[in-house]
mmCIF file of C-alpha atoms in Angstrom:
data_model
loop_
_atom_site.group_PDB
_atom_site.id
_atom_site.type_symbol
_atom_site.label_atom_id
_atom_site.label_comp_id
_atom_site.label_asym_id
_atom_site.label_seq_id
_atom_site.Cartn_x
_atom_site.Cartn_y
_atom_site.Cartn_z
ATOM 1 C CA UNK A 7 0.226 -0.334 0.500
ATOM 2 C CA UNK A 8 2.878 2.206 0.490
ATOM 3 C CA UNK A 9 4.138 2.305 -3.302
ATOM 4 C CA UNK A 10 0.349 2.924 -4.398
ATOM 5 C CA UNK A 11 0.785 6.057 -1.929
ATOM 6 C CA UNK A 12 3.526 7.122 -3.285
ATOM 7 C CA UNK A 13 2.020 6.671 -6.571
ATOM 8 C CA UNK A 14 -0.454 9.080 -5.874
ATOM 9 C CA UNK A 15 1.972 12.036 -4.226
ATOM 10 C CA UNK A 16 4.648 12.037 -6.593
ATOM 11 C CA UNK A 17 2.563 10.980 -9.846
ATOM 12 C CA UNK A 18 4.566 8.446 -11.145
ATOM 13 C CA UNK A 19 6.677 5.632 -10.202
ATOM 14 C CA UNK A 20 10.072 7.072 -11.626
ATOM 15 C CA UNK A 21 9.429 9.779 -9.034
ATOM 16 C CA UNK A 22 7.830 7.523 -6.050
ATOM 17 C CA UNK A 23 10.976 4.672 -6.454
ATOM 18 C CA UNK A 24 13.480 8.573 -6.374
ATOM 19 C CA UNK A 25 11.539 10.342 -3.469
ATOM 20 C CA UNK A 26 11.315 7.378 -1.803
ATOM 21 C CA UNK A 27 15.109 5.152 -2.118
ATOM 22 C CA UNK A 28 13.331 1.993 -3.388
ATOM 23 C CA UNK A 29 14.409 0.098 -6.900
ATOM 24 C CA UNK A 30 12.374 0.458 -9.891
ATOM 25 C CA UNK A 31 12.431 -3.036 -10.929
ATOM 26 C CA UNK A 32 10.866 -4.087 -7.889
ATOM 27 C CA UNK A 33 8.948 -1.159 -7.360
ATOM 28 C CA UNK A 34 7.612 -2.384 -10.690
ATOM 29 C CA UNK A 35 7.042 -5.901 -9.706
ATOM 30 C CA UNK A 36 5.125 -5.518 -6.732
ATOM 31 C CA UNK A 37 2.244 -3.500 -8.760
ATOM 32 C CA UNK A 38 2.676 -6.310 -11.075
ATOM 33 C CA UNK A 39 2.286 -9.059 -7.557
ATOM 34 C CA UNK A 40 -0.692 -6.835 -6.271
ATOM 35 C CA UNK A 41 -2.720 -6.393 -9.623
ATOM 36 C CA UNK A 42 -2.561 -10.317 -10.777
ATOM 37 C CA UNK A 43 -4.182 -10.989 -6.865
ATOM 38 C CA UNK A 44 -6.794 -8.283 -7.652
ATOM 39 C CA UNK A 45 -7.261 -9.136 -10.534
ATOM 40 C CA UNK A 46 -7.918 -5.610 -12.143
ATOM 41 C CA UNK A 47 -4.935 -2.898 -12.334
ATOM 42 C CA UNK A 48 -4.426 -0.662 -10.075
ATOM 43 C CA UNK A 49 -1.406 2.233 -12.101
ATOM 44 C CA UNK A 50 -2.110 3.718 -15.388
ATOM 45 C CA UNK A 51 1.272 4.547 -16.725
ATOM 46 C CA UNK A 52 1.571 6.214 -19.715
ATOM 47 C CA UNK A 53 4.712 8.213 -21.648
ATOM 48 C CA UNK A 54 5.073 11.763 -21.189
ATOM 49 C CA UNK A 55 1.872 11.440 -18.894
ATOM 50 C CA UNK A 56 3.628 9.837 -15.180
ATOM 51 C CA UNK A 57 1.679 7.689 -13.462
ATOM 52 C CA UNK A 58 -2.500 7.927 -12.870
ATOM 53 C CA UNK A 59 -3.827 5.363 -10.268
ATOM 54 C CA UNK A 60 -6.969 3.445 -11.159
ATOM 55 C CA UNK A 61 -10.173 4.159 -9.533
ATOM 56 C CA UNK A 62 -9.864 0.980 -7.988
ATOM 57 C CA UNK A 63 -6.004 2.102 -6.623
ATOM 58 C CA UNK A 64 -7.749 4.660 -5.566
ATOM 59 C CA UNK A 65 -10.436 3.305 -3.412
ATOM 60 C CA UNK A 66 -7.851 0.719 -1.849
ATOM 61 C CA UNK A 67 -5.913 3.784 -1.067
ATOM 62 C CA UNK A 68 -8.610 5.746 0.568
ATOM 63 C CA UNK A 69 -8.899 2.697 2.134
ATOM 64 C CA UNK A 70 -5.265 3.056 4.068
ATOM 65 C CA UNK A 71 -6.481 6.485 4.971
ATOM 66 C CA UNK A 72 -9.763 5.647 6.462
ATOM 67 C CA UNK A 73 -8.404 2.636 8.644
ATOM 68 C CA UNK A 74 -5.471 4.283 9.776
ATOM 69 C CA UNK A 75 -6.832 8.177 10.908
ATOM 70 C CA UNK A 76 -9.762 5.184 12.413
ATOM 71 C CA UNK A 77 -7.151 3.142 14.318
ATOM 72 C CA UNK A 78 -4.457 4.442 15.187
ATOM 73 C CA UNK A 79 -5.867 6.068 18.194
ATOM 74 C CA UNK A 80 -6.808 3.103 19.617
ATOM 75 C CA UNK A 81 -3.400 1.870 18.811
ATOM 76 C CA UNK A 82 -1.528 4.698 20.151
ATOM 77 C CA UNK A 83 -2.742 3.364 24.112
ATOM 78 C CA UNK A 84 -2.510 0.634 23.229
ATOM 79 C CA UNK A 85 1.315 1.126 22.934
ATOM 80 C CA UNK A 86 1.529 4.049 25.085
ATOM 81 C CA UNK A 87 0.189 1.471 28.297
ATOM 82 C CA UNK A 88 2.875 -0.903 27.435
ATOM 83 C CA UNK A 89 5.657 1.717 27.678
ATOM 84 C CA UNK A 90 3.680 2.230 31.354
ATOM 85 C CA UNK A 91 4.123 -1.301 32.153
ATOM 86 C CA UNK A 92 7.169 -2.284 31.623
ATOM 87 C CA UNK A 93 8.430 1.424 32.558
ATOM 88 C CA UNK A 94 6.662 0.095 35.872
ATOM 89 C CA UNK A 95 9.126 -3.665 35.268
ATOM 90 C CA UNK A 96 11.606 -2.242 34.456
ATOM 91 C CA UNK A 97 12.494 0.311 36.536
ATOM 92 C CA UNK A 98 11.804 1.374 40.272
ATOM 93 C CA UNK A 99 10.251 4.953 40.262
ATOM 94 C CA UNK A 100 7.729 6.765 40.427
ATOM 95 C CA UNK A 101 4.191 5.783 38.845
ATOM 96 C CA UNK A 102 3.464 7.619 36.072
ATOM 97 C CA UNK A 103 1.099 10.173 35.794
ATOM 98 C CA UNK A 104 -1.964 9.155 33.481
ATOM 99 C CA UNK A 105 -2.475 11.239 31.303
ATOM 100 C CA UNK A 106 -6.625 10.689 29.790
ATOM 101 C CA UNK A 107 -7.429 12.717 26.294
ATOM 102 C CA UNK A 108 -9.200 13.160 23.361
ATOM 103 C CA UNK A 109 -7.350 12.443 20.946
ATOM 104 C CA UNK A 110 -6.003 15.317 18.849
ATOM 105 C CA UNK A 111 -3.388 17.837 16.478
ATOM 106 C CA UNK A 112 -2.010 19.197 20.160
ATOM 107 C CA UNK A 113 -1.995 17.065 22.465
ATOM 108 C CA UNK A 114 -0.343 14.069 20.080
ATOM 109 C CA UNK A 115 2.336 16.343 19.945
ATOM 110 C CA UNK A 116 2.557 17.060 23.588
ATOM 111 C CA UNK A 117 3.268 13.721 23.708
ATOM 112 C CA UNK A 118 5.872 12.855 20.783
ATOM 113 C CA UNK A 119 7.944 15.345 22.806
ATOM 114 C CA UNK A 120 6.947 13.765 25.712
ATOM 115 C CA UNK A 121 8.312 10.630 25.038
ATOM 116 C CA UNK A 122 11.099 11.774 23.003
ATOM 117 C CA UNK A 123 12.523 13.463 25.815
ATOM 118 C CA UNK A 124 11.764 10.005 27.841
ATOM 119 C CA UNK A 125 9.437 11.721 30.018
ATOM 120 C CA UNK A 126 7.263 8.718 31.439
ATOM 121 C CA UNK A 127 3.851 9.276 30.906
ATOM 122 C CA UNK A 128 0.380 6.890 30.557
ATOM 123 C CA UNK A 129 -1.649 8.058 28.064
ATOM 124 C CA UNK A 130 -4.997 6.615 26.843
ATOM 125 C CA UNK A 131 -7.142 7.864 24.007
ATOM 126 C CA UNK A 132 -10.962 8.650 24.241
ATOM 127 C CA UNK A 133 -13.258 10.403 23.385
ATOM 128 C CA UNK A 134 -14.094 14.006 25.587
ATOM 129 C CA UNK A 135 -16.901 12.529 28.387
ATOM 130 C CA UNK A 136 -14.997 9.145 29.092
ATOM 131 C CA UNK A 137 -11.480 11.984 29.581
ATOM 132 C CA UNK A 138 -13.524 13.975 31.745
ATOM 133 C CA UNK A 139 -14.601 11.035 33.817
ATOM 134 C CA UNK A 140 -11.873 9.133 34.615
ATOM 135 C CA UNK A 141 -10.248 12.145 35.884
ATOM 136 C CA UNK A 142 -13.793 12.420 38.087
ATOM 137 C CA UNK A 143 -13.541 8.797 39.132
ATOM 138 C CA UNK A 144 -9.445 8.115 40.417
ATOM 139 C CA UNK A 145 -8.762 6.650 36.805
ATOM 140 C CA UNK A 146 -7.103 9.465 35.138
ATOM 141 C CA UNK A 147 -4.492 12.150 37.238
ATOM 142 C CA UNK A 148 -4.970 15.011 33.894
ATOM 143 C CA UNK A 149 -8.173 14.701 31.456
ATOM 144 C CA UNK A 150 -8.348 16.960 28.567
ATOM 145 C CA UNK A 151 -11.027 19.302 27.729
ATOM 146 C CA UNK A 152 -11.969 21.499 24.717
ATOM 147 C CA UNK A 153 -14.627 24.526 24.831
ATOM 148 C CA UNK A 154 -15.587 26.763 22.832
ATOM 149 C CA UNK A 155 -14.670 30.293 23.990
ATOM 150 C CA UNK A 156 -17.796 32.752 23.594
ATOM 151 C CA UNK A 157 -22.043 32.587 24.169
ATOM 152 C CA UNK A 158 -21.999 28.678 23.914
ATOM 153 C CA UNK A 159 -19.219 27.976 26.494
ATOM 154 C CA UNK A 160 -21.854 27.671 29.038
ATOM 155 C CA UNK A 161 -24.203 25.502 27.887
ATOM 156 C CA UNK A 162 -21.489 22.520 26.898
ATOM 157 C CA UNK A 163 -20.326 22.850 30.147
ATOM 158 C CA UNK A 164 -23.598 22.020 31.822
ATOM 159 C CA UNK A 165 -23.485 19.417 29.890
ATOM 160 C CA UNK A 166 -20.598 18.439 31.063
ATOM 161 C CA UNK A 167 -21.830 19.268 34.249
ATOM 162 C CA UNK A 168 -21.664 15.882 36.276
ATOM 163 C CA UNK A 169 -18.080 15.158 36.231
ATOM 164 C CA UNK A 170 -16.709 18.769 36.665
ATOM 165 C CA UNK A 171 -14.670 18.787 39.763
ATOM 166 C CA UNK A 172 -14.651 21.737 43.035
ATOM 167 C CA UNK A 173 -11.056 22.837 42.932
ATOM 168 C CA UNK A 174 -10.259 21.511 40.464
ATOM 169 C CA UNK A 175 -7.124 23.627 38.276
ATOM 170 C CA UNK A 176 -6.701 23.917 34.348
ATOM 171 C CA UNK A 177 -3.846 24.378 31.851
ATOM 172 C CA UNK A 178 -3.839 25.479 29.044
ATOM 173 C CA UNK A 179 -2.632 24.978 25.154
ATOM 174 C CA UNK A 180 -3.783 26.224 22.095
ATOM 175 C CA UNK A 181 -6.622 27.308 21.056
ATOM 176 C CA UNK A 182 -8.344 25.788 18.290
ATOM 177 C CA UNK A 183 -11.117 26.528 15.607
ATOM 178 C CA UNK A 184 -13.709 24.331 14.721
ATOM 179 C CA UNK A 185 -15.880 23.973 10.945
ATOM 180 C CA UNK A 186 -17.375 23.269 8.342
ATOM 181 C CA UNK A 187 -15.025 20.595 5.694
ATOM 182 C CA UNK A 188 -16.404 20.002 2.663
ATOM 183 C CA UNK A 189 -14.688 18.790 -0.784
ATOM 184 C CA UNK A 190 -12.413 21.157 -2.624
ATOM 185 C CA UNK A 191 -14.105 24.267 -4.038
ATOM 186 C CA UNK A 192 -16.923 22.809 -2.268
ATOM 187 C CA UNK A 193 -19.548 22.145 -5.513
ATOM 188 C CA UNK A 194 -22.690 22.059 -2.691
ATOM 189 C CA UNK A 195 -22.337 25.253 -1.879
ATOM 190 C CA UNK A 196 -22.690 24.447 2.082
ATOM 191 C CA UNK A 197 -21.144 27.874 3.263
ATOM 192 C CA UNK A 198 -23.284 27.389 7.038
ATOM 193 C CA UNK A 199 -24.386 25.268 9.799
ATOM 194 C CA UNK A 200 -28.346 25.196 8.517
ATOM 195 C CA UNK A 201 -26.515 23.801 5.244
ATOM 196 C CA UNK A 202 -25.511 20.016 6.840
ATOM 197 C CA UNK A 203 -30.044 19.581 7.044
ATOM 198 C CA UNK A 204 -29.799 20.084 3.542
ATOM 199 C CA UNK A 205 -31.456 15.970 1.947
ATOM 200 C CA UNK A 206 -29.416 16.570 -0.335
ATOM 201 C CA UNK A 207 -25.845 16.478 2.092
ATOM 202 C CA UNK A 208 -24.302 13.095 3.520
ATOM 203 C CA UNK A 209 -22.846 14.110 6.850
ATOM 204 C CA UNK A 210 -20.050 12.413 8.537
ATOM 205 C CA UNK A 211 -20.965 13.248 11.849
ATOM 206 C CA UNK A 212 -18.672 12.368 15.459
ATOM 207 C CA UNK A 213 -18.862 9.734 17.444
ATOM 208 C CA UNK A 214 -21.162 10.185 20.449
ATOM 209 C CA UNK A 215 -19.356 11.763 23.699
ATOM 210 C CA UNK A 216 -17.632 13.280 21.538
ATOM 211 C CA UNK A 217 -16.685 16.618 22.607
ATOM 212 C CA UNK A 218 -16.497 18.031 18.742
ATOM 213 C CA UNK A 219 -20.759 16.716 18.328
ATOM 214 C CA UNK A 220 -21.852 18.699 21.068
ATOM 215 C CA UNK A 221 -20.463 21.703 20.098
ATOM 216 C CA UNK A 222 -22.003 20.618 16.996
ATOM 217 C CA UNK A 223 -25.419 19.837 18.727
ATOM 218 C CA UNK A 224 -25.284 23.055 20.542
ATOM 219 C CA UNK A 225 -24.166 25.347 18.162
ATOM 220 C CA UNK A 226 -27.682 23.404 15.657
ATOM 221 C CA UNK A 227 -29.686 24.567 18.853
ATOM 222 C CA UNK A 228 -28.804 27.701 19.736
ATOM 223 C CA UNK A 229 -29.411 28.425 15.818
ATOM 224 C CA UNK A 230 -33.354 26.909 16.252
ATOM 225 C CA UNK A 231 -31.258 24.152 14.481
ATOM 226 C CA UNK A 232 -32.366 20.077 15.266
ATOM 227 C CA UNK A 233 -28.868 18.246 14.818
ATOM 228 C CA UNK A 234 -31.186 14.370 15.627
ATOM 229 C CA UNK A 235 -31.518 14.173 11.245
ATOM 230 C CA UNK A 236 -27.476 14.542 11.872
ATOM 231 C CA UNK A 237 -26.751 11.065 13.581
ATOM 232 C CA UNK A 238 -28.324 9.232 10.804
ATOM 233 C CA UNK A 239 -28.357 6.053 13.077
ATOM 234 C CA UNK A 240 -24.368 5.964 12.933
ATOM 235 C CA UNK A 241 -22.218 5.435 15.792
ATOM 236 C CA UNK A 242 -20.022 7.956 13.717
ATOM 237 C CA UNK A 243 -16.868 8.106 13.692
ATOM 238 C CA UNK A 244 -13.603 8.570 17.042
ATOM 239 C CA UNK A 245 -11.183 11.547 15.202
ATOM 240 C CA UNK A 246 -10.742 14.655 12.944
ATOM 241 C CA UNK A 247 -8.844 12.795 10.698
ATOM 242 C CA UNK A 248 -10.848 10.079 9.924
ATOM 243 C CA UNK A 249 -14.024 12.247 9.374
ATOM 244 C CA UNK A 250 -11.933 13.886 6.324
ATOM 245 C CA UNK A 251 -10.279 10.799 5.575
ATOM 246 C CA UNK A 252 -14.474 10.281 4.696
ATOM 247 C CA UNK A 253 -15.002 14.092 2.265
ATOM 248 C CA UNK A 254 -12.046 13.407 0.508
ATOM 249 C CA UNK A 255 -13.142 9.718 -0.247
ATOM 250 C CA UNK A 256 -16.573 10.815 -1.149
ATOM 251 C CA UNK A 257 -18.116 8.706 1.085
ATOM 252 C CA UNK A 258 -19.400 12.272 2.252
ATOM 253 C CA UNK A 259 -20.159 15.190 1.349
ATOM 254 C CA UNK A 260 -19.533 17.702 5.117
ATOM 255 C CA UNK A 261 -17.771 17.376 7.757
ATOM 256 C CA UNK A 262 -17.256 18.658 10.840
ATOM 257 C CA UNK A 263 -14.244 18.764 12.318
ATOM 258 C CA UNK A 264 -10.476 21.476 13.060
ATOM 259 C CA UNK A 265 -8.460 22.742 10.485
ATOM 260 C CA UNK A 266 -5.674 20.698 10.983
ATOM 261 C CA UNK A 267 -7.571 17.810 9.591
ATOM 262 C CA UNK A 268 -8.803 19.370 6.621
ATOM 263 C CA UNK A 269 -6.086 20.549 5.712
ATOM 264 C CA UNK A 270 -3.867 17.634 5.311
ATOM 265 C CA UNK A 271 -6.411 15.497 3.031
ATOM 266 C CA UNK A 272 -7.598 19.307 0.839
ATOM 267 C CA UNK A 273 -10.187 19.715 1.810
ATOM 268 C CA UNK A 274 -12.058 23.236 2.031
ATOM 269 C CA UNK A 275 -12.330 24.490 5.299
ATOM 270 C CA UNK A 276 -15.041 27.125 6.816
ATOM 271 C CA UNK A 277 -14.324 28.168 10.093
ATOM 272 C CA UNK A 278 -17.725 28.289 12.831
ATOM 273 C CA UNK A 279 -16.014 27.846 16.818
ATOM 274 C CA UNK A 280 -13.118 29.119 18.728
ATOM 275 C CA UNK A 281 -12.841 26.995 21.676
ATOM 276 C CA UNK A 282 -9.532 26.388 23.935
ATOM 277 C CA UNK A 283 -7.822 22.905 23.896
ATOM 278 C CA UNK A 284 -6.683 22.301 27.341
ATOM 279 C CA UNK A 285 -5.893 20.476 31.227
ATOM 280 C CA UNK A 286 -7.722 19.805 34.084
ATOM 281 C CA UNK A 287 -6.479 18.326 36.812
ATOM 282 C CA UNK A 288 -6.492 18.490 40.322
ATOM 283 C CA UNK A 289 -3.984 20.794 42.556
ATOM 284 C CA UNK A 290 -3.326 18.097 44.733
ATOM 285 C CA UNK A 291 -1.959 16.343 41.135
ATOM 286 C CA UNK A 292 -0.708 19.776 40.274
ATOM 287 C CA UNK A 293 2.508 19.540 41.922
ATOM 288 C CA UNK A 294 3.984 16.191 41.448
ATOM 289 C CA UNK A 295 7.625 16.276 39.227
ATOM 290 C CA UNK A 296 5.373 14.230 36.345
ATOM 291 C CA UNK A 297 3.056 16.689 36.217
ATOM 292 C CA UNK A 298 5.637 19.406 36.749
ATOM 293 C CA UNK A 299 8.113 18.028 33.707
ATOM 294 C CA UNK A 300 4.744 18.079 31.664
ATOM 295 C CA UNK A 301 4.527 21.761 32.737
ATOM 296 C CA UNK A 302 7.833 22.462 31.326
ATOM 297 C CA UNK A 303 7.224 21.567 28.145
ATOM 298 C CA UNK A 304 4.342 23.327 27.492
ATOM 299 C CA UNK A 305 6.244 26.085 28.136
ATOM 300 C CA UNK A 306 9.057 25.485 26.448
ATOM 301 C CA UNK A 307 9.391 27.111 22.545
ATOM 302 C CA UNK A 308 10.332 24.327 20.895
ATOM 303 C CA UNK A 309 6.573 22.646 22.341
ATOM 304 C CA UNK A 310 5.138 25.957 21.756
ATOM 305 C CA UNK A 311 6.985 26.055 18.546
ATOM 306 C CA UNK A 312 4.950 22.328 17.490
ATOM 307 C CA UNK A 313 1.130 23.731 18.067
ATOM 308 C CA UNK A 314 2.537 26.907 16.436
ATOM 309 C CA UNK A 315 3.182 24.754 12.790
ATOM 310 C CA UNK A 316 -0.390 23.489 13.098
ATOM 311 C CA UNK A 317 -3.010 24.502 11.122
ATOM 312 C CA UNK A 318 -5.674 26.199 13.052
ATOM 313 C CA UNK A 319 -4.516 26.388 16.498
ATOM 314 C CA UNK A 320 -2.275 29.040 18.409
ATOM 315 C CA UNK A 321 -0.563 28.446 22.057
ATOM 316 C CA UNK A 322 -2.888 31.469 23.936
ATOM 317 C CA UNK A 323 -0.641 31.219 27.419
ATOM 318 C CA UNK A 324 0.016 28.139 26.953
ATOM 319 C CA UNK A 325 1.541 26.627 30.379
ATOM 320 C CA UNK A 326 -0.365 29.149 31.547
ATOM 321 C CA UNK A 327 -2.267 27.433 34.705
ATOM 322 C CA UNK A 328 -5.222 28.945 36.935
ATOM 323 C CA UNK A 329 -8.497 28.197 39.009
ATOM 324 C CA UNK A 330 -11.133 26.218 36.683
ATOM 325 C CA UNK A 331 -13.837 28.270 38.091
ATOM 326 C CA UNK A 332 -11.590 31.137 37.165
ATOM 327 C CA UNK A 333 -10.794 30.557 33.837
ATOM 328 C CA UNK A 334 -14.016 29.091 32.985
ATOM 329 C CA UNK A 335 -17.011 30.684 34.193
ATOM 330 C CA UNK A 336 -20.291 28.751 35.675
ATOM 331 C CA UNK A 337 -17.635 26.244 36.340
ATOM 332 C CA UNK A 338 -18.856 24.473 39.940
ATOM 333 C CA UNK A 339 -17.375 25.637 43.036
#
């Protein structure tokens, strides 16, 4: 599958081989073997025009990208779990900080930087509701929290009320933009949230429990619109990238998610809402060595530069700590 992705990216078999340092003859043999197994051509080559994937080849590429977008968070969570167990078994060290977070580009970047720095952390990717429930129930030390700025913040906050503990502290990370992800050229002229409810628009939803789904449903209700038709009885996708992959592979006309996913899949993005993404923990957890190392990374120029490089993300107040009741109006005190 890697060579199909390379041919699509570089426009010819020879350019793909050159970019990846692969043998032209060997790659050509892989192409022929795959075509024999599938019983149909995957690549069309024309003199002077390079190489193009056939419709079957394109379908395989998009299936691979959707597979990765869907399963990467779960695979990462399993890898982090194993890493934490090995760390505890091999070293008589403090228990790693347990972080439960909704999957996103900033938190993924933070995890990578901490891993590269040799900082042991026990990471689990879940939806927003599960992260807050884990923190509330004591099975996590840190939970992610992303809330919209502006008038709808209170509405979303009330939905999380049962898991919000008085005295919590909030660690700022980034602001990010959420909005509509549509096909290049926006052929259906989807320009506002109400357009998602048009009968001809195929919408791919996020999974129940995700903060992004809650945000979209809240925004629709504030406009006097019923979000129920968007669920359509489907389980929904667990990541922004999986939503973007569906739209890019023509399985849907529109999705709702962060700008980074839209840009990476070559989609158009119509911004709708800015929100803050950060970390929630108790004041006692904040004093632990693990939490202090996490704060040190957030405050580092390298981390903030990495956040800044993400489309639609800004490291505003990154690393600042304040009581959650001051960070968000309506928090239980």
